[in-house]
PDB file of C-alpha atoms in Angstrom:
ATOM      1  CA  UNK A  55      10.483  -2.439 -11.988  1.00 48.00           C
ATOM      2  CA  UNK A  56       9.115   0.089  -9.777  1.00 47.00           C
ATOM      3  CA  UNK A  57      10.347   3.973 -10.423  1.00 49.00           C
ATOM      4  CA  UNK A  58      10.545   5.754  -7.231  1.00 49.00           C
ATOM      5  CA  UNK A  59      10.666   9.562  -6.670  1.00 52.00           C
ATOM      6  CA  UNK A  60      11.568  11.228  -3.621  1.00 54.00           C
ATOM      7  CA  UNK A  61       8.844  13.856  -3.222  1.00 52.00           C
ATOM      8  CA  UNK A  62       9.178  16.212  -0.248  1.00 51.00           C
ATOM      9  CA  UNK A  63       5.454  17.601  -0.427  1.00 50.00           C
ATOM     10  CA  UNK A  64       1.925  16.249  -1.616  1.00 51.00           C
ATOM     11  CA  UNK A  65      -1.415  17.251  -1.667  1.00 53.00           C
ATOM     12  CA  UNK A  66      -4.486  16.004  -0.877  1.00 52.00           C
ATOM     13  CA  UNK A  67      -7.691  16.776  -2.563  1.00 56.00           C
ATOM     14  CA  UNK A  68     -10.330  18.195  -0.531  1.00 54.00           C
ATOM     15  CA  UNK A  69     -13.414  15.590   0.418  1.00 54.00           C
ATOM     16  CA  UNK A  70     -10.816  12.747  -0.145  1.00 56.00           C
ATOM     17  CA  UNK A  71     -11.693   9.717   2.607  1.00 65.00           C
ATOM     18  CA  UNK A  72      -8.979   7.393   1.603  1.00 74.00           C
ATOM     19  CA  UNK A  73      -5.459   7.543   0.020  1.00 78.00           C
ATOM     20  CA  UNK A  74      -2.683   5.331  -0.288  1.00 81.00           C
ATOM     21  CA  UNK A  75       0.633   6.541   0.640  1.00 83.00           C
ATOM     22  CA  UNK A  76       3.389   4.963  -1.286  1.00 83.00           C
ATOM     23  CA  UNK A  77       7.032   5.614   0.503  1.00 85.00           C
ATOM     24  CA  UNK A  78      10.602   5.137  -0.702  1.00 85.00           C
ATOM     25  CA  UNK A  79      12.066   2.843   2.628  1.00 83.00           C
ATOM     26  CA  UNK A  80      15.196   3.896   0.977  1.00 80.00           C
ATOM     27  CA  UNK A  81      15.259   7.576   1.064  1.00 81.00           C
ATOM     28  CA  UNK A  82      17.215   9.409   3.694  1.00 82.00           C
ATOM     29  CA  UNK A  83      15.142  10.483   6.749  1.00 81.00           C
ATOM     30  CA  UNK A  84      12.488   7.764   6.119  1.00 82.00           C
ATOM     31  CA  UNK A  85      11.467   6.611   9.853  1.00 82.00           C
ATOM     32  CA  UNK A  86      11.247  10.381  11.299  1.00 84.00           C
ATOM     33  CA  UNK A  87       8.962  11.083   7.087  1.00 86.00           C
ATOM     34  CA  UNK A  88       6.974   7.490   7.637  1.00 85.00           C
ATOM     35  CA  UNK A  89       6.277   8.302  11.405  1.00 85.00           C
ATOM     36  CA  UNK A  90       4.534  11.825  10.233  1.00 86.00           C
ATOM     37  CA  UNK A  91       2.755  10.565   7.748  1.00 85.00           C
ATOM     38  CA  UNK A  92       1.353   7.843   9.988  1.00 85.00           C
ATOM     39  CA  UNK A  93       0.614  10.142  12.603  1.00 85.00           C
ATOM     40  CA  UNK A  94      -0.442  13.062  10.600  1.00 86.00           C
ATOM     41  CA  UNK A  95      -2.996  10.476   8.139  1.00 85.00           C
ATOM     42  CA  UNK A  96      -3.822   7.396   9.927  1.00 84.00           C
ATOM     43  CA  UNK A  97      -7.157   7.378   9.746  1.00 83.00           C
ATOM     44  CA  UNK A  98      -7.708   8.742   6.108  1.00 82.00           C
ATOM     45  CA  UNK A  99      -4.812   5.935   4.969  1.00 82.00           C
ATOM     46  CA  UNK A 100      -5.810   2.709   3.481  1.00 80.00           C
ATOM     47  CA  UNK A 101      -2.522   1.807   3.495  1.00 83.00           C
ATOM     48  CA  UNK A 102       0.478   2.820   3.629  1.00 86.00           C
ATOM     49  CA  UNK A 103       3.144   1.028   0.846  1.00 86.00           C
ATOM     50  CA  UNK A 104       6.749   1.250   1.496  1.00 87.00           C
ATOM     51  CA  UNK A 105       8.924   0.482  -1.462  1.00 86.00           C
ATOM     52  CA  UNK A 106      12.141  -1.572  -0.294  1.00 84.00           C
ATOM     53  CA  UNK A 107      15.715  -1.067  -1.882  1.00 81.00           C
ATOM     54  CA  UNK A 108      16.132  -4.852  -2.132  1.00 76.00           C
ATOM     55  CA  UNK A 109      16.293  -8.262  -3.950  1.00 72.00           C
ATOM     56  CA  UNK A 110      13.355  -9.380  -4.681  1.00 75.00           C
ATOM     57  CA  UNK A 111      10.868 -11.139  -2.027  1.00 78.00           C
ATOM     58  CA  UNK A 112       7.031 -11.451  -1.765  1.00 80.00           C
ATOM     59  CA  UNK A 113       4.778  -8.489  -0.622  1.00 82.00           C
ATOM     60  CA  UNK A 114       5.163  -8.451   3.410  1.00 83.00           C
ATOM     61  CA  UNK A 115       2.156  -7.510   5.550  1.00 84.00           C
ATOM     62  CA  UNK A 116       3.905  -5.377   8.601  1.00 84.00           C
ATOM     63  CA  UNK A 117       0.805  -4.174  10.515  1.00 82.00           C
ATOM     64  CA  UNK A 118      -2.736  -3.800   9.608  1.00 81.00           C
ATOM     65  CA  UNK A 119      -2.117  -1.215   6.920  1.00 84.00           C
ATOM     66  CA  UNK A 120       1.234  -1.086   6.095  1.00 86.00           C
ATOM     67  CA  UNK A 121       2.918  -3.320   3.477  1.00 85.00           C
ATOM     68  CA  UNK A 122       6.951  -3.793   2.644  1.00 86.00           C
ATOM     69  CA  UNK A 123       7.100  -4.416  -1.371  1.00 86.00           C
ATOM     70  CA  UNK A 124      10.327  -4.651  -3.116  1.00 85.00           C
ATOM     71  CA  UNK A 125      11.596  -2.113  -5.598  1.00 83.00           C
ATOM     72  CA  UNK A 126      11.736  -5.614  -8.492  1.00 82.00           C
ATOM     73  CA  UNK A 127       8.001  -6.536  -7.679  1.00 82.00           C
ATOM     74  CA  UNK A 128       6.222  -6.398 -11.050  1.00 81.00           C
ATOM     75  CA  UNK A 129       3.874  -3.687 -11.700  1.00 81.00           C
ATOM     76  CA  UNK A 130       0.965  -6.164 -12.309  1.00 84.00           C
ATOM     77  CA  UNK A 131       1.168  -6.742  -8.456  1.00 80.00           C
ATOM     78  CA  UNK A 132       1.019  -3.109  -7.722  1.00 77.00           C
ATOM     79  CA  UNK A 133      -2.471  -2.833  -9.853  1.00 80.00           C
ATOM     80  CA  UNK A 134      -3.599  -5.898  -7.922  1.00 81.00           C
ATOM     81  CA  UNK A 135      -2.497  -4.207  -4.470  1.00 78.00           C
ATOM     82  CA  UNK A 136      -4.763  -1.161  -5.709  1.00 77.00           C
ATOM     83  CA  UNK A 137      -7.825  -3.072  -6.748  1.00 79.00           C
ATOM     84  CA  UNK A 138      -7.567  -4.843  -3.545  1.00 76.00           C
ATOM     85  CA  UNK A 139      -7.187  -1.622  -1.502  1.00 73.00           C
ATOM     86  CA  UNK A 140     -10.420  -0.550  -3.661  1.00 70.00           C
ATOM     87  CA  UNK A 141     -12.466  -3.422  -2.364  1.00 73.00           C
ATOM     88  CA  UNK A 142     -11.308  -3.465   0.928  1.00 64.00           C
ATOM     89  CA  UNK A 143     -10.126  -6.624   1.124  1.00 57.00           C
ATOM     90  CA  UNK A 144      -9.214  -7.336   4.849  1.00 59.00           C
ATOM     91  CA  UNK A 145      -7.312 -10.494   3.244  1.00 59.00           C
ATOM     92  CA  UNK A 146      -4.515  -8.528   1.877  1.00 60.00           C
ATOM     93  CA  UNK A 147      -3.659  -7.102   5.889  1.00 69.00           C
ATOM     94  CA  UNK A 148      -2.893 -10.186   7.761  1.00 75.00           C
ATOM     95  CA  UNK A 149       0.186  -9.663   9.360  1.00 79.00           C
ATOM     96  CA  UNK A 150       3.080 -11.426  10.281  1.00 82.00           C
ATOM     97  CA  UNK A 151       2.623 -12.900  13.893  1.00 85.00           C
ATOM     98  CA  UNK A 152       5.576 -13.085  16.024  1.00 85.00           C
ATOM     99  CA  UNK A 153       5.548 -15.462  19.085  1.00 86.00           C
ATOM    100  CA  UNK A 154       6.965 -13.074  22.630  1.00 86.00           C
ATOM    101  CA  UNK A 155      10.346 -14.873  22.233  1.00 84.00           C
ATOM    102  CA  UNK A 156      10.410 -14.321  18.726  1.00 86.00           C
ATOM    103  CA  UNK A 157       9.488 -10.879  19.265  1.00 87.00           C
ATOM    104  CA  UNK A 158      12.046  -9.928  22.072  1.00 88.00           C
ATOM    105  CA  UNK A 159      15.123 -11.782  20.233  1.00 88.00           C
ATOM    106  CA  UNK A 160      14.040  -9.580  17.077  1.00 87.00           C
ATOM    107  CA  UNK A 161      13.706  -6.447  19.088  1.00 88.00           C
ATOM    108  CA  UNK A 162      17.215  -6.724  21.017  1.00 88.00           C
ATOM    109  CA  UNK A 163      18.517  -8.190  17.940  1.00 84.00           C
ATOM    110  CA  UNK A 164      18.388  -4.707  16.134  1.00 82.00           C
ATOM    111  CA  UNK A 165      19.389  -2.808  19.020  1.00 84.00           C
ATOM    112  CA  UNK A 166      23.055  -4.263  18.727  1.00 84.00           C
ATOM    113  CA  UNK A 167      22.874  -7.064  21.740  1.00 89.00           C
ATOM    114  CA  UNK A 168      24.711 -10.138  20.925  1.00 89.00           C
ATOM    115  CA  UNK A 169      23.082 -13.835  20.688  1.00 88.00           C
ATOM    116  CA  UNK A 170      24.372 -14.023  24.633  1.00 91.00           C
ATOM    117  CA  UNK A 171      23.655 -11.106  25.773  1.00 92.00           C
ATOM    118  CA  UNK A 172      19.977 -11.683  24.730  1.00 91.00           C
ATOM    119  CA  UNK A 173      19.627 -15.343  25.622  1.00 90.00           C
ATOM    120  CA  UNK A 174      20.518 -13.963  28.996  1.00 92.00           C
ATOM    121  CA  UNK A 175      18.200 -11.453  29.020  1.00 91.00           C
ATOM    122  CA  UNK A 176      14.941 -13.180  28.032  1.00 89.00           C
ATOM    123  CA  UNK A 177      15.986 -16.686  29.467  1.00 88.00           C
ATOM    124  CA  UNK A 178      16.337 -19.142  26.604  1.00 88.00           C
ATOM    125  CA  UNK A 179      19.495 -20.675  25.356  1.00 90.00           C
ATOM    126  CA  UNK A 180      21.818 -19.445  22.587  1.00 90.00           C
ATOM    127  CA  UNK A 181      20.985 -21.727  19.885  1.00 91.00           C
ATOM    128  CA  UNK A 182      17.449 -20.690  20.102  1.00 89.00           C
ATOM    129  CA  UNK A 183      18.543 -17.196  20.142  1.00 88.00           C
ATOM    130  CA  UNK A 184      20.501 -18.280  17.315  1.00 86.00           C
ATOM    131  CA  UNK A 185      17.291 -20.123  15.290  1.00 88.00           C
ATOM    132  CA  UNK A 186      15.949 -17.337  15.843  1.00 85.00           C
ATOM    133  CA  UNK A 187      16.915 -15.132  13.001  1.00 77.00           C
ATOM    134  CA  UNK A 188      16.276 -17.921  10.312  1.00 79.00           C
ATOM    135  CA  UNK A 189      12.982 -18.122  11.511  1.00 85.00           C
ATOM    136  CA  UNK A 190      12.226 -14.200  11.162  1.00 85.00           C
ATOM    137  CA  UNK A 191      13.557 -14.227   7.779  1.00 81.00           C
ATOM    138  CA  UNK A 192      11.138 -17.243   6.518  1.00 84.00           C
ATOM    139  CA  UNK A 193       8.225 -15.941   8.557  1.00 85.00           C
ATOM    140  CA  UNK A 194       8.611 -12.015   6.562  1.00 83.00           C
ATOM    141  CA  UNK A 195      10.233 -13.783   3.420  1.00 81.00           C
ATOM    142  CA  UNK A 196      12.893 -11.571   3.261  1.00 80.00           C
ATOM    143  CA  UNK A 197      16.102 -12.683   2.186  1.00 76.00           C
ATOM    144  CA  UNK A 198      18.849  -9.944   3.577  1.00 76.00           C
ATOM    145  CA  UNK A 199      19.654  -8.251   6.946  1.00 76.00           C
ATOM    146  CA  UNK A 200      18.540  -4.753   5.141  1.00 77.00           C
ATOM    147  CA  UNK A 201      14.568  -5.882   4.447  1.00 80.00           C
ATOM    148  CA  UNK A 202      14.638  -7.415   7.665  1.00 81.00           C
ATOM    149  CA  UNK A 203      16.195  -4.016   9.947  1.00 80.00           C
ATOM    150  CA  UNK A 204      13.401  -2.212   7.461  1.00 82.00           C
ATOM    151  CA  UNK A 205      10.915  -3.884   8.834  1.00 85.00           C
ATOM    152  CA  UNK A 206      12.304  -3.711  12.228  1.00 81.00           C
ATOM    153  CA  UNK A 207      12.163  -0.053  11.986  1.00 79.00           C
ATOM    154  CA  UNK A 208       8.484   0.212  11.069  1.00 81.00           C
ATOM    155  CA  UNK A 209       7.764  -2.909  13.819  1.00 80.00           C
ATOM    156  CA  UNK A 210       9.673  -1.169  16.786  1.00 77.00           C
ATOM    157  CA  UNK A 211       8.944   2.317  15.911  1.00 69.00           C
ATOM    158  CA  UNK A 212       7.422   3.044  19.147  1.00 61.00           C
ATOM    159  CA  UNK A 213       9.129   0.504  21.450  1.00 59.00           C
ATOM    160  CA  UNK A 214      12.863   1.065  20.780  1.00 54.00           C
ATOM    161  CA  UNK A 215      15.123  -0.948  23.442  1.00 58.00           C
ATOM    162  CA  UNK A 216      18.114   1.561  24.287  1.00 57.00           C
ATOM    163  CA  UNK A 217      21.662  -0.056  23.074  1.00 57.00           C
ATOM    164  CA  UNK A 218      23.861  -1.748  25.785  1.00 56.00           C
ATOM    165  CA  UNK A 219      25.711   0.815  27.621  1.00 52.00           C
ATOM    166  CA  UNK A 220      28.469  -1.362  26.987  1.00 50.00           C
ATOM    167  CA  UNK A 221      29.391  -5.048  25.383  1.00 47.00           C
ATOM    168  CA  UNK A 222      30.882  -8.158  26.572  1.00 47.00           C
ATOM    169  CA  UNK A 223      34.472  -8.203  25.667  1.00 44.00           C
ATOM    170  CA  UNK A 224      33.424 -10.717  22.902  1.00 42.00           C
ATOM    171  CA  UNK A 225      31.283  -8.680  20.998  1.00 45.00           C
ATOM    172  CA  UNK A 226      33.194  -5.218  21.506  1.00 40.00           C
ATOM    173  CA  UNK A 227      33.563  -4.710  17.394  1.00 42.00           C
ATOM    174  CA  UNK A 228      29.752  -6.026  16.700  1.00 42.00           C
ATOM    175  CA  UNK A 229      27.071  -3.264  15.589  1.00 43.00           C
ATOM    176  CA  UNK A 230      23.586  -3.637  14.447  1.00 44.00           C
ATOM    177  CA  UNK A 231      24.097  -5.041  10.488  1.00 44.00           C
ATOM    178  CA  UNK A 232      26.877  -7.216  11.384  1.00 44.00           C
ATOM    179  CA  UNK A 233      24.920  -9.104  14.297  1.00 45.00           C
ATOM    180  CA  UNK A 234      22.646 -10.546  11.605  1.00 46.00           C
ATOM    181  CA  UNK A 235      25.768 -11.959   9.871  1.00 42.00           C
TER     182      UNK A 235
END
């Protein structure tokens, strides 16, 4: 099992051309500390790892250089992820491709609108609205709500839909983590 340590400030050596940043997805104030980092490093990141708070699941490839582990992954993956990184083996950042509908669904999804509400929105019916969500969670091999609003955050980080200004009287007590229930 991974050991994680918040760390507030690091250091890079001078006449470094690559790092890896490895980030607790956990850890209070992660999206506002990952989108810094991002902006701040890009282009002297390899990649950027973010350790995930959950059950286990397989390594998930969010974007070109970012990668979702979980916290139970064993360590002899980790030394493989940094040998890889080493290379520079494009193989290891193939992300997961969404279709458009998958990608709207997922995007209103985590801003609180209900299965209706969305199929209305983006035109198909509810039970595909409703297939939906199974087939994000295969496609990123998650296996809870939590990995999959992690990666949501990191996905959507620049293209955040606004919540409803107000629900349908059938989904007045739904928020966010219950809508993936």
């Amino acid at each position: 099992m991974l050991s994680v340590k918040p760390v507030n400030r690091f250091t890079l050596q001078q006449g470094k051309k690559k790092c890896i940043f490895i980030i607790d997805g956990s850890s209070e104030g992660f999206e506002e500390y990952y989108e810094s980092i991002r902006t701040h490093f890009y282009n002297m990141a390899a990649s950027f790892l973010i350790i995930n708070n959950s059950p286990y699941h397989l390594p998930v490839c969010i974007d070109e250089k970012t990668i979702l582990i979980s916290k139970s992954t064993s360590i002899d993956y980790f030394y493989t992820f940094l040998d890889a990184v080493l290379q520079h083996d494009k193989q290891l950042f193939s992300p997961v491709r969404l279709s458009k509908s998958e990608y709207a669904v997922f995007q209103y999804w985590c801003a609180g609108y209900t299965a209706e509400s969305i199929a209305e929105l983006i035109g198909l019916n509810k039970k595909s609205v409703l297939n939906s969500k199974s087939r994000l969670l295969n496609k990123y091999g998650v296996q809870d709500k939590n990995s999959l609003l992690l990666i949501a955050k990191i996905l959507f980080r620049n293209h955040i839909i606004e919540e409803p200004a107000h629900f349908p009287d059938s989904a007045k007590n739904i928020n966010t983590q219950s809508s993936f229930i």
